PDB file of C-alpha atoms in Angstrom:
ATOM      1  CA  MET O   1       0.262   0.334  -0.207  1.00 53.00           C
ATOM      2  CA  SER O   2       1.607   3.262  -1.149  1.00 70.00           C
ATOM      3  CA  VAL O   3       1.758   6.402   0.926  1.00 77.00           C
ATOM      4  CA  THR O   4      -0.269   9.016  -0.512  1.00 80.00           C
ATOM      5  CA  ALA O   5      -0.225  11.814   2.229  1.00 85.00           C
ATOM      6  CA  LEU O   6       1.577  13.155   5.213  1.00 89.00           C
ATOM      7  CA  SER O   7       0.619  14.443   8.576  1.00 93.00           C
ATOM      8  CA  ALA O   8       1.465  17.884   9.567  1.00 92.00           C
ATOM      9  CA  GLU O   9       3.244  16.035  12.488  1.00 94.00           C
ATOM     10  CA  ASP O  10       5.060  14.010   9.947  1.00 94.00           C
ATOM     11  CA  PHE O  11       5.869  17.315   8.163  1.00 93.00           C
ATOM     12  CA  GLY O  12       6.815  18.841  11.073  1.00 94.00           C
ATOM     13  CA  LEU O  13       9.305  16.364  11.765  1.00 94.00           C
ATOM     14  CA  PHE O  14      11.121  16.387   8.696  1.00 95.00           C
ATOM     15  CA  ARG O  15      11.431  20.501   8.332  1.00 93.00           C
ATOM     16  CA  GLU O  16      13.363  20.393  11.924  1.00 94.00           C
ATOM     17  CA  TYR O  17      15.424  17.524  11.273  1.00 94.00           C
ATOM     18  CA  PHE O  18      16.040  19.191   7.291  1.00 94.00           C
ATOM     19  CA  TYR O  19      16.560  22.687   8.600  1.00 93.00           C
ATOM     20  CA  LYS O  20      19.272  21.361  11.677  1.00 92.00           C
ATOM     21  CA  LYS O  21      21.385  19.554   8.982  1.00 91.00           C
ATOM     22  CA  THR O  22      21.186  22.201   5.838  1.00 91.00           C
ATOM     23  CA  GLY O  23      19.985  25.853   7.802  1.00 88.00           C
ATOM     24  CA  ILE O  24      17.421  25.996   5.037  1.00 88.00           C
ATOM     25  CA  GLU O  25      13.792  26.634   6.502  1.00 87.00           C
ATOM     26  CA  PHE O  26      10.631  25.220   5.032  1.00 89.00           C
ATOM     27  CA  ASP O  27       7.557  27.116   6.390  1.00 87.00           C
ATOM     28  CA  GLU O  28       3.837  26.130   5.698  1.00 90.00           C
ATOM     29  CA  SER O  29       3.145  28.062   2.710  1.00 88.00           C
ATOM     30  CA  LYS O  30       5.966  25.237   1.091  1.00 88.00           C
ATOM     31  CA  ARG O  31       4.249  22.296   2.730  1.00 92.00           C
ATOM     32  CA  TYR O  32       2.494  21.170  -1.032  1.00 92.00           C
ATOM     33  CA  PHE O  33       6.331  21.499  -2.526  1.00 90.00           C
ATOM     34  CA  VAL O  34       8.071  19.215   0.592  1.00 92.00           C
ATOM     35  CA  ASP O  35       5.266  16.504   0.568  1.00 94.00           C
ATOM     36  CA  LYS O  36       5.149  15.874  -3.266  1.00 93.00           C
ATOM     37  CA  ARG O  37       9.030  15.542  -2.967  1.00 93.00           C
ATOM     38  CA  ILE O  38       9.087  13.642   0.168  1.00 94.00           C
ATOM     39  CA  LEU O  39       6.397  11.068  -0.653  1.00 94.00           C
ATOM     40  CA  LYS O  40       8.381  10.865  -4.502  1.00 93.00           C
ATOM     41  CA  ARG O  41      11.160   9.434  -2.359  1.00 94.00           C
ATOM     42  CA  ILE O  42       9.013   7.125  -0.226  1.00 95.00           C
ATOM     43  CA  GLU O  43       7.589   5.432  -3.760  1.00 93.00           C
ATOM     44  CA  ALA O  44      11.281   5.517  -4.955  1.00 93.00           C
ATOM     45  CA  THR O  45      12.567   3.560  -2.131  1.00 93.00           C
ATOM     46  CA  GLY O  46       9.621   1.136  -1.268  1.00 93.00           C
ATOM     47  CA  ALA O  47       9.412   2.594   2.126  1.00 92.00           C
ATOM     48  CA  PRO O  48       5.777   1.058   3.908  1.00 93.00           C
ATOM     49  CA  SER O  49       5.371   4.783   5.675  1.00 93.00           C
ATOM     50  CA  PHE O  50       6.934   7.992   6.536  1.00 94.00           C
ATOM     51  CA  ARG O  51       8.379   7.008   9.776  1.00 93.00           C
ATOM     52  CA  ASP O  52       9.965   3.993   7.914  1.00 95.00           C
ATOM     53  CA  TYR O  53      11.525   6.263   5.492  1.00 95.00           C
ATOM     54  CA  PHE O  54      12.448   8.925   7.846  1.00 95.00           C
ATOM     55  CA  VAL O  55      13.918   6.805   9.875  1.00 95.00           C
ATOM     56  CA  LYS O  56      16.372   5.105   6.851  1.00 93.00           C
ATOM     57  CA  MET O  57      16.840   8.634   5.634  1.00 94.00           C
ATOM     58  CA  ARG O  58      18.201   9.663   8.831  1.00 94.00           C
ATOM     59  CA  PHE O  59      20.431   6.992   9.904  1.00 94.00           C
ATOM     60  CA  GLU O  60      21.614   5.436   6.457  1.00 93.00           C
ATOM     61  CA  ALA O  61      25.835   5.169   7.301  1.00 93.00           C
ATOM     62  CA  SER O  62      26.280   6.868   3.186  1.00 93.00           C
ATOM     63  CA  GLN O  63      23.741   9.409   3.418  1.00 93.00           C
ATOM     64  CA  LYS O  64      23.052   8.828   0.154  1.00 93.00           C
ATOM     65  CA  GLU O  65      19.217   9.024   0.446  1.00 95.00           C
ATOM     66  CA  PHE O  66      19.636  12.095   2.517  1.00 94.00           C
ATOM     67  CA  GLN O  67      21.506  13.183  -0.677  1.00 93.00           C
ATOM     68  CA  ASN O  68      18.996  12.668  -2.850  1.00 93.00           C
ATOM     69  CA  ILE O  69      16.335  14.479  -0.897  1.00 93.00           C
ATOM     70  CA  VAL O  70      18.449  17.664  -0.702  1.00 91.00           C
ATOM     71  CA  ASN O  71      18.926  17.336  -4.572  1.00 87.00           C
ATOM     72  CA  LEU O  72      14.818  17.369  -4.733  1.00 89.00           C
ATOM     73  CA  MET O  73      14.613  20.335  -2.228  1.00 88.00           C
ATOM     74  CA  THR O  74      17.310  22.869  -3.350  1.00 83.00           C
ATOM     75  CA  VAL O  75      16.163  25.405  -6.343  1.00 72.00           C
ATOM     76  CA  ASN O  76      18.369  25.534  -8.388  1.00 72.00           C
ATOM     77  CA  GLU O  77      17.477  29.019 -11.261  1.00 75.00           C
ATOM     78  CA  THR O  78      19.800  30.536 -12.896  1.00 89.00           C
ATOM     79  CA  TYR O  79      21.439  31.622 -16.224  1.00 95.00           C
ATOM     80  CA  PHE O  80      24.650  32.768 -18.153  1.00 97.00           C
ATOM     81  CA  PHE O  81      25.762  36.249 -16.841  1.00 97.00           C
ATOM     82  CA  ARG O  82      22.646  36.577 -14.485  1.00 94.00           C
ATOM     83  CA  GLU O  83      23.027  40.358 -12.968  1.00 94.00           C
ATOM     84  CA  GLU O  84      25.358  41.091 -15.143  1.00 96.00           C
ATOM     85  CA  HIS O  85      26.275  44.181 -13.742  1.00 97.00           C
ATOM     86  CA  GLN O  86      28.194  42.898 -10.912  1.00 97.00           C
ATOM     87  CA  PHE O  87      30.780  40.610 -13.296  1.00 98.00           C
ATOM     88  CA  ARG O  88      31.845  44.598 -14.444  1.00 97.00           C
ATOM     89  CA  CYS O  89      32.512  45.082 -10.814  1.00 98.00           C
ATOM     90  CA  LEU O  90      34.294  42.105 -10.844  1.00 98.00           C
ATOM     91  CA  THR O  91      36.865  42.771 -13.408  1.00 98.00           C
ATOM     92  CA  GLY O  92      36.934  46.335 -12.719  1.00 97.00           C
ATOM     93  CA  PRO O  93      37.434  47.891  -9.573  1.00 97.00           C
ATOM     94  CA  VAL O  94      37.114  44.928  -7.504  1.00 98.00           C
ATOM     95  CA  LEU O  95      40.270  42.643  -9.061  1.00 98.00           C
ATOM     96  CA  ASP O  96      42.038  45.898  -9.267  1.00 96.00           C
ATOM     97  CA  GLU O  97      42.063  46.083  -5.386  1.00 96.00           C
ATOM     98  CA  VAL O  98      42.500  42.264  -4.885  1.00 97.00           C
ATOM     99  CA  VAL O  99      45.325  42.509  -7.283  1.00 95.00           C
ATOM    100  CA  GLU O 100      47.071  45.822  -5.092  1.00 93.00           C
ATOM    101  CA  ILE O 101      46.173  43.968  -1.579  1.00 92.00           C
ATOM    102  CA  ARG O 102      48.030  40.500  -2.945  1.00 88.00           C
ATOM    103  CA  ARG O 103      50.700  42.654  -3.391  1.00 84.00           C
ATOM    104  CA  ARG O 104      52.868  40.698  -0.871  1.00 77.00           C
ATOM    105  CA  ARG O 105      51.013  37.817  -0.716  1.00 80.00           C
ATOM    106  CA  LYS O 106      52.303  34.450  -2.661  1.00 82.00           C
ATOM    107  CA  GLY O 107      49.930  32.192  -4.721  1.00 88.00           C
ATOM    108  CA  PRO O 108      46.725  32.732  -7.233  1.00 95.00           C
ATOM    109  CA  ILE O 109      43.845  34.846  -6.862  1.00 97.00           C
ATOM    110  CA  ARG O 110      41.177  32.707  -5.543  1.00 98.00           C
ATOM    111  CA  ILE O 111      37.244  33.050  -6.447  1.00 98.00           C
ATOM    112  CA  LEU O 112      34.718  30.792  -5.232  1.00 98.00           C
ATOM    113  CA  SER O 113      30.844  30.792  -6.471  1.00 98.00           C
ATOM    114  CA  LEU O 114      28.808  29.337  -3.704  1.00 96.00           C
ATOM    115  CA  PRO O 115      26.462  28.025  -4.308  1.00 95.00           C
ATOM    116  CA  CYS O 116      27.427  27.000  -8.301  1.00 96.00           C
ATOM    117  CA  SER O 117      23.990  25.017  -8.800  1.00 95.00           C
ATOM    118  CA  THR O 118      24.399  23.835 -13.207  1.00 96.00           C
ATOM    119  CA  GLY O 119      27.902  25.842 -13.680  1.00 97.00           C
ATOM    120  CA  GLU O 120      26.177  29.024 -15.215  1.00 98.00           C
ATOM    121  CA  GLU O 121      27.872  31.440 -12.317  1.00 98.00           C
ATOM    122  CA  PRO O 122      31.392  29.964 -12.260  1.00 98.00           C
ATOM    123  CA  TYR O 123      31.692  29.654 -16.063  1.00 98.00           C
ATOM    124  CA  SER O 124      30.378  33.578 -16.268  1.00 98.00           C
ATOM    125  CA  ILE O 125      32.822  34.541 -14.055  1.00 98.00           C
ATOM    126  CA  ALA O 126      35.465  32.630 -16.588  1.00 98.00           C
ATOM    127  CA  LEU O 127      34.028  34.257 -19.280  1.00 98.00           C
ATOM    128  CA  SER O 128      34.075  37.400 -17.624  1.00 98.00           C
ATOM    129  CA  LEU O 129      37.934  37.511 -16.871  1.00 98.00           C
ATOM    130  CA  ILE O 130      38.771  36.502 -20.466  1.00 97.00           C
ATOM    131  CA  ALA O 131      36.925  38.852 -21.546  1.00 96.00           C
ATOM    132  CA  ASP O 132      36.913  42.177 -19.886  1.00 96.00           C
ATOM    133  CA  TRP O 133      39.839  41.235 -17.702  1.00 97.00           C
ATOM    134  CA  PRO O 134      43.320  42.312 -18.873  1.00 94.00           C
ATOM    135  CA  GLY O 135      45.118  41.461 -15.694  1.00 95.00           C
ATOM    136  CA  LEU O 136      44.575  37.596 -16.478  1.00 95.00           C
ATOM    137  CA  ALA O 137      47.839  38.217 -18.882  1.00 93.00           C
ATOM    138  CA  GLN O 138      49.848  38.834 -15.362  1.00 93.00           C
ATOM    139  CA  HIS O 139      48.299  36.844 -13.106  1.00 94.00           C
ATOM    140  CA  ASP O 140      47.372  32.949 -12.007  1.00 95.00           C
ATOM    141  CA  VAL O 141      43.637  32.391 -10.891  1.00 97.00           C
ATOM    142  CA  GLU O 142      42.173  29.452  -9.709  1.00 98.00           C
ATOM    143  CA  LEU O 143      37.797  29.247 -10.239  1.00 98.00           C
ATOM    144  CA  ALA O 144      35.647  27.208  -7.705  1.00 98.00           C
ATOM    145  CA  GLY O 145      32.302  26.311  -7.303  1.00 98.00           C
ATOM    146  CA  CYS O 146      30.507  24.382  -4.712  1.00 98.00           C
ATOM    147  CA  ASP O 147      26.905  23.276  -3.861  1.00 96.00           C
ATOM    148  CA  ILE O 148      25.179  21.174  -1.813  1.00 94.00           C
ATOM    149  CA  ASP O 149      23.129  19.543  -4.895  1.00 95.00           C
ATOM    150  CA  THR O 150      25.409  16.569  -6.378  1.00 95.00           C
ATOM    151  CA  GLU O 151      23.177  16.283  -9.562  1.00 94.00           C
ATOM    152  CA  VAL O 152      23.751  19.635 -10.244  1.00 95.00           C
ATOM    153  CA  LEU O 153      27.257  19.674  -9.800  1.00 97.00           C
ATOM    154  CA  ALA O 154      26.931  16.809 -12.259  1.00 97.00           C
ATOM    155  CA  ARG O 155      25.356  18.542 -14.429  1.00 96.00           C
ATOM    156  CA  ALA O 156      28.030  21.558 -14.108  1.00 97.00           C
ATOM    157  CA  ARG O 157      30.895  19.524 -14.865  1.00 98.00           C
ATOM    158  CA  ASP O 158      28.945  17.997 -18.254  1.00 97.00           C
ATOM    159  CA  GLY O 159      28.478  21.595 -19.066  1.00 98.00           C
ATOM    160  CA  LEU O 160      25.298  21.089 -22.049  1.00 98.00           C
ATOM    161  CA  TYR O 161      22.824  24.080 -21.545  1.00 97.00           C
ATOM    162  CA  GLY O 162      19.633  25.014 -22.892  1.00 96.00           C
ATOM    163  CA  ALA O 163      18.687  27.968 -25.103  1.00 95.00           C
ATOM    164  CA  ARG O 164      17.057  29.865 -22.177  1.00 93.00           C
ATOM    165  CA  SER O 165      20.391  29.672 -20.429  1.00 96.00           C
ATOM    166  CA  VAL O 166      22.719  30.994 -22.580  1.00 97.00           C
ATOM    167  CA  GLN O 167      20.441  33.884 -23.575  1.00 95.00           C
ATOM    168  CA  HIS O 168      22.579  36.505 -22.291  1.00 95.00           C
ATOM    169  CA  VAL O 169      25.564  35.119 -23.915  1.00 97.00           C
ATOM    170  CA  PRO O 170      26.967  37.448 -26.333  1.00 96.00           C
ATOM    171  CA  PRO O 171      26.967  35.831 -30.169  1.00 96.00           C
ATOM    172  CA  ALA O 172      30.849  36.059 -30.146  1.00 96.00           C
ATOM    173  CA  VAL O 173      31.327  34.593 -26.955  1.00 97.00           C
ATOM    174  CA  LEU O 174      28.632  31.569 -27.601  1.00 97.00           C
ATOM    175  CA  ALA O 175      30.578  30.989 -31.118  1.00 97.00           C
ATOM    176  CA  GLN O 176      33.745  30.947 -29.615  1.00 97.00           C
ATOM    177  CA  HIS O 177      33.624  29.042 -26.453  1.00 98.00           C
ATOM    178  CA  PHE O 178      30.679  26.612 -26.709  1.00 98.00           C
ATOM    179  CA  THR O 179      29.341  24.070 -29.239  1.00 98.00           C
ATOM    180  CA  ALA O 180      26.276  23.683 -30.625  1.00 96.00           C
ATOM    181  CA  GLU O 181      24.434  20.632 -30.452  1.00 96.00           C
ATOM    182  CA  THR O 182      20.956  18.906 -30.866  1.00 93.00           C
ATOM    183  CA  GLY O 183      18.080  19.899 -29.154  1.00 92.00           C
ATOM    184  CA  ASN O 184      19.156  23.506 -29.212  1.00 93.00           C
ATOM    185  CA  ARG O 185      21.426  23.149 -26.344  1.00 97.00           C
ATOM    186  CA  PHE O 186      25.167  24.406 -26.148  1.00 98.00           C
ATOM    187  CA  ARG O 187      27.545  22.415 -24.350  1.00 98.00           C
ATOM    188  CA  ILE O 188      30.977  25.225 -22.919  1.00 98.00           C
ATOM    189  CA  SER O 189      34.204  24.235 -24.014  1.00 98.00           C
ATOM    190  CA  GLU O 190      36.330  21.347 -22.203  1.00 97.00           C
ATOM    191  CA  GLU O 191      39.104  23.924 -21.570  1.00 97.00           C
ATOM    192  CA  LEU O 192      36.380  26.067 -19.444  1.00 98.00           C
ATOM    193  CA  ARG O 193      34.799  23.264 -17.703  1.00 98.00           C
ATOM    194  CA  GLY O 194      38.865  22.213 -16.691  1.00 97.00           C
ATOM    195  CA  ALA O 195      39.396  25.909 -15.376  1.00 97.00           C
ATOM    196  CA  VAL O 196      36.722  25.298 -12.984  1.00 98.00           C
ATOM    197  CA  ASP O 197      37.214  22.824  -9.629  1.00 98.00           C
ATOM    198  CA  LEU O 198      33.509  22.257  -8.582  1.00 98.00           C
ATOM    199  CA  PHE O 199      32.401  20.193  -5.260  1.00 98.00           C
ATOM    200  CA  ARG O 200      30.132  19.464  -2.818  1.00 97.00           C
ATOM    201  CA  MET O 201      29.763  21.683   0.377  1.00 95.00           C
ATOM    202  CA  ASN O 202      27.271  22.601   2.753  1.00 95.00           C
ATOM    203  CA  LEU O 203      28.063  25.901   4.155  1.00 93.00           C
ATOM    204  CA  SER O 204      25.486  24.924   7.450  1.00 91.00           C
ATOM    205  CA  ASN O 205      28.004  22.455   8.050  1.00 93.00           C
ATOM    206  CA  PRO O 206      30.609  23.607  10.364  1.00 92.00           C
ATOM    207  CA  GLU O 207      32.931  20.669   9.647  1.00 93.00           C
ATOM    208  CA  GLU O 208      32.821  21.141   6.249  1.00 94.00           C
ATOM    209  CA  ALA O 209      32.803  25.421   5.916  1.00 95.00           C
ATOM    210  CA  ARG O 210      36.111  25.292   7.638  1.00 95.00           C
ATOM    211  CA  SER O 211      37.441  23.630   4.633  1.00 96.00           C
ATOM    212  CA  LEU O 212      36.878  26.783   2.679  1.00 97.00           C
ATOM    213  CA  ARG O 213      39.471  29.181   3.459  1.00 96.00           C
ATOM    214  CA  ASN O 214      41.808  31.857   1.850  1.00 96.00           C
ATOM    215  CA  TYR O 215      39.603  33.066  -1.576  1.00 98.00           C
ATOM    216  CA  ASP O 216      39.753  36.871  -2.495  1.00 98.00           C
ATOM    217  CA  VAL O 217      36.550  36.852  -4.091  1.00 98.00           C
ATOM    218  CA  ILE O 218      33.310  34.913  -3.238  1.00 98.00           C
ATOM    219  CA  PHE O 219      30.287  35.051  -5.322  1.00 98.00           C
ATOM    220  CA  CYS O 220      27.471  33.705  -2.839  1.00 97.00           C
ATOM    221  CA  ARG O 221      23.815  35.444  -4.465  1.00 94.00           C
ATOM    222  CA  ASN O 222      20.565  34.092  -3.547  1.00 88.00           C
ATOM    223  CA  MET O 223      20.697  31.743  -1.332  1.00 91.00           C
ATOM    224  CA  LEU O 224      20.673  33.276   1.852  1.00 90.00           C
ATOM    225  CA  ILE O 225      17.250  34.453   1.697  1.00 86.00           C
ATOM    226  CA  TYR O 226      16.086  30.626   2.097  1.00 85.00           C
ATOM    227  CA  PHE O 227      17.901  30.684   5.371  1.00 89.00           C
ATOM    228  CA  ASP O 228      16.482  32.228   8.884  1.00 88.00           C
ATOM    229  CA  ASP O 229      18.248  34.749  10.857  1.00 89.00           C
ATOM    230  CA  THR O 230      20.190  31.910  12.787  1.00 91.00           C
ATOM    231  CA  SER O 231      21.079  30.153   9.615  1.00 91.00           C
ATOM    232  CA  ARG O 232      22.285  33.817   8.044  1.00 91.00           C
ATOM    233  CA  ARG O 233      24.413  34.706  10.698  1.00 92.00           C
ATOM    234  CA  MET O 234      26.177  30.945  10.607  1.00 93.00           C
ATOM    235  CA  ALA O 235      26.708  31.454   6.843  1.00 94.00           C
ATOM    236  CA  THR O 236      28.262  34.657   6.744  1.00 94.00           C
ATOM    237  CA  ASP O 237      30.366  34.057  10.010  1.00 95.00           C
ATOM    238  CA  ALA O 238      31.471  30.598   8.060  1.00 96.00           C
ATOM    239  CA  LEU O 239      31.770  33.059   4.465  1.00 97.00           C
ATOM    240  CA  TYR O 240      33.762  36.064   6.565  1.00 97.00           C
ATOM    241  CA  ASP O 241      36.342  32.643   7.802  1.00 97.00           C
ATOM    242  CA  ALA O 242      36.807  32.057   3.961  1.00 98.00           C
ATOM    243  CA  LEU O 243      37.619  35.269   2.514  1.00 97.00           C
ATOM    244  CA  ASN O 244      41.244  36.172   2.998  1.00 96.00           C
ATOM    245  CA  PRO O 245      41.829  39.546   4.996  1.00 95.00           C
ATOM    246  CA  GLY O 246      40.318  42.311   2.282  1.00 96.00           C
ATOM    247  CA  GLY O 247      38.430  39.903   0.604  1.00 97.00           C
ATOM    248  CA  PHE O 248      35.323  40.707  -1.560  1.00 98.00           C
ATOM    249  CA  LEU O 249      31.668  39.223  -1.127  1.00 98.00           C
ATOM    250  CA  PHE O 250      28.611  39.683  -3.984  1.00 98.00           C
ATOM    251  CA  LEU O 251      25.250  38.995  -2.656  1.00 95.00           C
ATOM    252  CA  GLY O 252      22.006  38.658  -5.023  1.00 91.00           C
ATOM    253  CA  HIS O 253      20.172  41.540  -5.311  1.00 85.00           C
ATOM    254  CA  SER O 254      17.551  41.245  -2.540  1.00 81.00           C
ATOM    255  CA  GLU O 255      20.198  40.347  -0.112  1.00 87.00           C
ATOM    256  CA  SER O 256      21.543  42.604   2.185  1.00 85.00           C
ATOM    257  CA  MET O 257      24.363  42.010   4.987  1.00 87.00           C
ATOM    258  CA  SER O 258      23.331  45.018   6.941  1.00 79.00           C
ATOM    259  CA  ARG O 259      20.620  43.267   8.288  1.00 78.00           C
ATOM    260  CA  ILE O 260      22.466  40.500   9.036  1.00 84.00           C
ATOM    261  CA  SER O 261      26.263  41.288  10.029  1.00 86.00           C
ATOM    262  CA  SER O 262      28.610  43.360  11.370  1.00 88.00           C
ATOM    263  CA  LEU O 263      32.232  41.985   9.823  1.00 91.00           C
ATOM    264  CA  PHE O 264      31.943  43.166   6.243  1.00 95.00           C
ATOM    265  CA  THR O 265      32.021  47.259   5.417  1.00 94.00           C
ATOM    266  CA  ILE O 266      29.896  48.097   2.770  1.00 94.00           C
ATOM    267  CA  ARG O 267      31.477  48.898  -0.647  1.00 96.00           C
ATOM    268  CA  LYS O 268      30.057  51.678  -2.855  1.00 96.00           C
ATOM    269  CA  PHE O 269      31.197  51.119  -6.848  1.00 97.00           C
ATOM    270  CA  PRO O 270      29.645  52.605  -9.662  1.00 95.00           C
ATOM    271  CA  GLN O 271      28.400  49.211 -10.425  1.00 96.00           C
ATOM    272  CA  ALA O 272      27.235  46.913  -7.650  1.00 96.00           C
ATOM    273  CA  ILE O 273      27.631  46.992  -3.804  1.00 95.00           C
ATOM    274  CA  VAL O 274      29.915  44.360  -2.921  1.00 96.00           C
ATOM    275  CA  TYR O 275      31.004  43.629   0.913  1.00 97.00           C
ATOM    276  CA  GLN O 276      34.934  43.710   2.293  1.00 97.00           C
ATOM    277  CA  ARG O 277      36.182  41.984   4.680  1.00 97.00           C
ATOM    278  CA  GLY O 278      38.470  43.698   6.885  1.00 93.00           C
ATOM    279  CA  LEU O 279      42.216  44.054   6.011  1.00 89.00           C
ATOM    280  CA  SER O 280      43.487  43.337   9.688  1.00 74.00           C
TER     281      SER O 280
END
């Protein structure tokens, strides 16, 4: 007999556990969204009840089923050059300052996209550096992207995109760095795919977050809006620790660090507002 509905108690139990593990909070307005995806996984695993499924998901040694449910619950809406003005800010005043700050520091300039979803953001950063930053000829740059969702990371590594994803890519850039494939799809070049290190990361897990260190620039756009105040502060602390002194943080247009943390200095550049870690 298949499970066709979750009780309010079931929803509350899952919501609390998912929040503790990921920092993402689902309120009652998301009930249909959450129930539908849990029921899908209950059916896929053959669990006789929500409680049986929940126990398996929670205590499975490999945590494979928890990752499956994470992949279903996370939203991945993106496209190339989203909020393009921020990329212009990166290749203009931000990297100029990063170069100046790093004059006495060895090693490459390191840029992180988090969450990177299906790869449009980190690849947009790479394309922007190639097209608009003269300093790329003089400085080594390491690009990385991470996400909690393993399925989108696999798609990012594959680098195949539909027409909507590439709609804002200039035609000359599309011709130079993408190959047209069947179904009006486009695959980004192997060279660019190889230029971005992609890995799984749960920023709400303190042990995992501690591995993020020594970045000069972090793009963390439209993630904090899914967190409550407590989770936002924890994530902000982790992002601060992940940056080098003087490093820069880009947030989404609807996000503001001023309502979350006083750790960062607000920098108002002509192209965008960016948040900077202090030099000391």
